[in-house]
JSON list of C-alpha atoms in Angstrom, two decimals:
[
{"chain": "A", "resi": 248, "resn": "UNK", "atom": "CA", "xyz": [0.00, 0.00, 0.00]},
{"chain": "A", "resi": 249, "resn": "UNK", "atom": "CA", "xyz": [1.46, 3.33, -1.09]},
{"chain": "A", "resi": 250, "resn": "UNK", "atom": "CA", "xyz": [1.22, 6.27, 1.32]},
{"chain": "A", "resi": 251, "resn": "UNK", "atom": "CA", "xyz": [0.04, 9.37, -0.57]},
{"chain": "A", "resi": 252, "resn": "UNK", "atom": "CA", "xyz": [1.26, 11.94, 1.97]},
{"chain": "A", "resi": 253, "resn": "UNK", "atom": "CA", "xyz": [4.05, 14.26, 0.73]},
{"chain": "A", "resi": 254, "resn": "UNK", "atom": "CA", "xyz": [7.51, 12.88, 1.44]},
{"chain": "A", "resi": 255, "resn": "UNK", "atom": "CA", "xyz": [10.86, 14.56, 0.93]},
{"chain": "A", "resi": 256, "resn": "UNK", "atom": "CA", "xyz": [12.93, 13.05, -1.89]},
{"chain": "A", "resi": 257, "resn": "UNK", "atom": "CA", "xyz": [16.49, 13.26, -3.18]},
{"chain": "A", "resi": 258, "resn": "UNK", "atom": "CA", "xyz": [17.47, 13.51, -6.86]},
{"chain": "A", "resi": 259, "resn": "UNK", "atom": "CA", "xyz": [20.61, 11.55, -7.81]},
{"chain": "A", "resi": 260, "resn": "UNK", "atom": "CA", "xyz": [22.73, 11.30, -10.92]},
{"chain": "A", "resi": 261, "resn": "UNK", "atom": "CA", "xyz": [22.76, 7.95, -12.71]},
{"chain": "A", "resi": 262, "resn": "UNK", "atom": "CA", "xyz": [26.08, 7.34, -10.91]},
{"chain": "A", "resi": 263, "resn": "UNK", "atom": "CA", "xyz": [24.47, 7.89, -7.49]},
{"chain": "A", "resi": 264, "resn": "UNK", "atom": "CA", "xyz": [25.64, 11.41, -6.60]},
{"chain": "A", "resi": 265, "resn": "UNK", "atom": "CA", "xyz": [23.18, 13.75, -4.88]},
{"chain": "A", "resi": 266, "resn": "UNK", "atom": "CA", "xyz": [22.09, 16.74, -6.95]},
{"chain": "A", "resi": 267, "resn": "UNK", "atom": "CA", "xyz": [19.07, 18.20, -5.15]},
{"chain": "A", "resi": 268, "resn": "UNK", "atom": "CA", "xyz": [16.48, 17.52, -2.49]},
{"chain": "A", "resi": 269, "resn": "UNK", "atom": "CA", "xyz": [12.79, 18.39, -2.60]},
{"chain": "A", "resi": 270, "resn": "UNK", "atom": "CA", "xyz": [9.96, 18.53, -0.09]},
{"chain": "A", "resi": 271, "resn": "UNK", "atom": "CA", "xyz": [7.73, 16.35, -2.27]},
{"chain": "A", "resi": 272, "resn": "UNK", "atom": "CA", "xyz": [7.38, 14.74, -5.68]},
{"chain": "A", "resi": 273, "resn": "UNK", "atom": "CA", "xyz": [5.09, 17.61, -6.75]},
{"chain": "A", "resi": 274, "resn": "UNK", "atom": "CA", "xyz": [7.79, 20.14, -5.86]},
{"chain": "A", "resi": 275, "resn": "UNK", "atom": "CA", "xyz": [10.31, 18.18, -7.94]},
{"chain": "A", "resi": 276, "resn": "UNK", "atom": "CA", "xyz": [7.83, 18.12, -10.84]},
{"chain": "A", "resi": 277, "resn": "UNK", "atom": "CA", "xyz": [7.37, 21.91, -10.70]},
{"chain": "A", "resi": 278, "resn": "UNK", "atom": "CA", "xyz": [11.11, 22.55, -10.50]},
{"chain": "A", "resi": 279, "resn": "UNK", "atom": "CA", "xyz": [12.49, 19.91, -12.89]},
{"chain": "A", "resi": 280, "resn": "UNK", "atom": "CA", "xyz": [9.52, 19.13, -15.11]},
{"chain": "A", "resi": 281, "resn": "UNK", "atom": "CA", "xyz": [9.68, 15.40, -14.31]},
{"chain": "A", "resi": 282, "resn": "UNK", "atom": "CA", "xyz": [6.22, 13.89, -13.79]},
{"chain": "A", "resi": 283, "resn": "UNK", "atom": "CA", "xyz": [5.55, 13.18, -10.12]},
{"chain": "A", "resi": 284, "resn": "UNK", "atom": "CA", "xyz": [3.87, 9.89, -11.04]},
{"chain": "A", "resi": 285, "resn": "UNK", "atom": "CA", "xyz": [7.03, 8.73, -12.81]},
{"chain": "A", "resi": 286, "resn": "UNK", "atom": "CA", "xyz": [9.10, 9.69, -9.75]},
{"chain": "A", "resi": 287, "resn": "UNK", "atom": "CA", "xyz": [6.66, 7.67, -7.64]},
{"chain": "A", "resi": 288, "resn": "UNK", "atom": "CA", "xyz": [7.24, 4.64, -9.86]},
{"chain": "A", "resi": 289, "resn": "UNK", "atom": "CA", "xyz": [10.98, 4.93, -9.19]},
{"chain": "A", "resi": 290, "resn": "UNK", "atom": "CA", "xyz": [10.39, 5.20, -5.44]},
{"chain": "A", "resi": 291, "resn": "UNK", "atom": "CA", "xyz": [8.12, 2.13, -5.57]},
{"chain": "A", "resi": 292, "resn": "UNK", "atom": "CA", "xyz": [10.77, 0.15, -7.47]},
{"chain": "A", "resi": 293, "resn": "UNK", "atom": "CA", "xyz": [8.86, -0.18, -10.76]},
{"chain": "A", "resi": 294, "resn": "UNK", "atom": "CA", "xyz": [11.43, 1.94, -12.63]},
{"chain": "A", "resi": 295, "resn": "UNK", "atom": "CA", "xyz": [15.16, 2.47, -12.15]},
{"chain": "A", "resi": 296, "resn": "UNK", "atom": "CA", "xyz": [15.11, 6.16, -13.12]},
{"chain": "A", "resi": 297, "resn": "UNK", "atom": "CA", "xyz": [13.06, 8.88, -14.77]},
{"chain": "A", "resi": 298, "resn": "UNK", "atom": "CA", "xyz": [13.95, 12.20, -16.34]},
{"chain": "A", "resi": 299, "resn": "UNK", "atom": "CA", "xyz": [17.56, 11.03, -16.58]},
{"chain": "A", "resi": 300, "resn": "UNK", "atom": "CA", "xyz": [17.90, 10.82, -12.78]},
{"chain": "A", "resi": 301, "resn": "UNK", "atom": "CA", "xyz": [17.52, 8.34, -9.95]},
{"chain": "A", "resi": 302, "resn": "UNK", "atom": "CA", "xyz": [15.23, 9.26, -7.05]},
{"chain": "A", "resi": 303, "resn": "UNK", "atom": "CA", "xyz": [15.19, 8.08, -3.43]},
{"chain": "A", "resi": 304, "resn": "UNK", "atom": "CA", "xyz": [13.13, 8.93, -0.39]},
{"chain": "A", "resi": 305, "resn": "UNK", "atom": "CA", "xyz": [14.81, 11.45, 1.87]},
{"chain": "A", "resi": 306, "resn": "UNK", "atom": "CA", "xyz": [16.14, 10.17, 5.18]},
{"chain": "A", "resi": 307, "resn": "UNK", "atom": "CA", "xyz": [18.10, 12.41, 7.58]},
{"chain": "A", "resi": 308, "resn": "UNK", "atom": "CA", "xyz": [21.00, 9.95, 7.78]},
{"chain": "A", "resi": 309, "resn": "UNK", "atom": "CA", "xyz": [21.26, 9.51, 4.01]},
{"chain": "A", "resi": 310, "resn": "UNK", "atom": "CA", "xyz": [20.95, 13.26, 3.39]},
{"chain": "A", "resi": 311, "resn": "UNK", "atom": "CA", "xyz": [23.67, 14.13, 5.93]},
{"chain": "A", "resi": 312, "resn": "UNK", "atom": "CA", "xyz": [25.92, 11.51, 4.37]},
{"chain": "A", "resi": 313, "resn": "UNK", "atom": "CA", "xyz": [25.43, 13.02, 0.91]},
{"chain": "A", "resi": 314, "resn": "UNK", "atom": "CA", "xyz": [25.76, 16.57, 2.20]},
{"chain": "A", "resi": 315, "resn": "UNK", "atom": "CA", "xyz": [29.08, 16.05, 3.95]},
{"chain": "A", "resi": 316, "resn": "UNK", "atom": "CA", "xyz": [30.66, 13.40, 1.75]},
{"chain": "A", "resi": 317, "resn": "UNK", "atom": "CA", "xyz": [28.99, 13.79, -1.66]},
{"chain": "A", "resi": 318, "resn": "UNK", "atom": "CA", "xyz": [29.98, 10.20, -2.29]},
{"chain": "A", "resi": 319, "resn": "UNK", "atom": "CA", "xyz": [28.23, 7.61, -4.36]},
{"chain": "A", "resi": 320, "resn": "UNK", "atom": "CA", "xyz": [25.94, 4.96, -2.94]},
{"chain": "A", "resi": 321, "resn": "UNK", "atom": "CA", "xyz": [25.28, 1.65, -4.62]},
{"chain": "A", "resi": 322, "resn": "UNK", "atom": "CA", "xyz": [22.19, 1.40, -6.81]},
{"chain": "A", "resi": 323, "resn": "UNK", "atom": "CA", "xyz": [20.21, -0.67, -4.29]},
{"chain": "A", "resi": 324, "resn": "UNK", "atom": "CA", "xyz": [21.11, 1.70, -1.44]},
{"chain": "A", "resi": 325, "resn": "UNK", "atom": "CA", "xyz": [21.65, -1.28, 0.87]},
{"chain": "A", "resi": 326, "resn": "UNK", "atom": "CA", "xyz": [25.20, -0.16, 1.71]},
{"chain": "A", "resi": 327, "resn": "UNK", "atom": "CA", "xyz": [27.04, 3.10, 1.47]},
{"chain": "A", "resi": 328, "resn": "UNK", "atom": "CA", "xyz": [30.32, 3.14, -0.47]},
{"chain": "A", "resi": 329, "resn": "UNK", "atom": "CA", "xyz": [33.00, 5.45, 0.91]}
]
């Protein structure tokens, strides 16, 4: 069951580097022009990317890691690569 409440998200390059964070999928759509439904499909795991970017749900730990290290994470986000 998919929760429809707005959730912060992070936009990544295809290589896994953080580019931007947004307060919701709708905000990302307004800023980047990428359909919020397509972003949702990425977050649900039905697509690997959309609009030329990868998208993940924002978590404080993941965001701080990106912010201070700007290092790549693996595509499954199970482990963080330093």
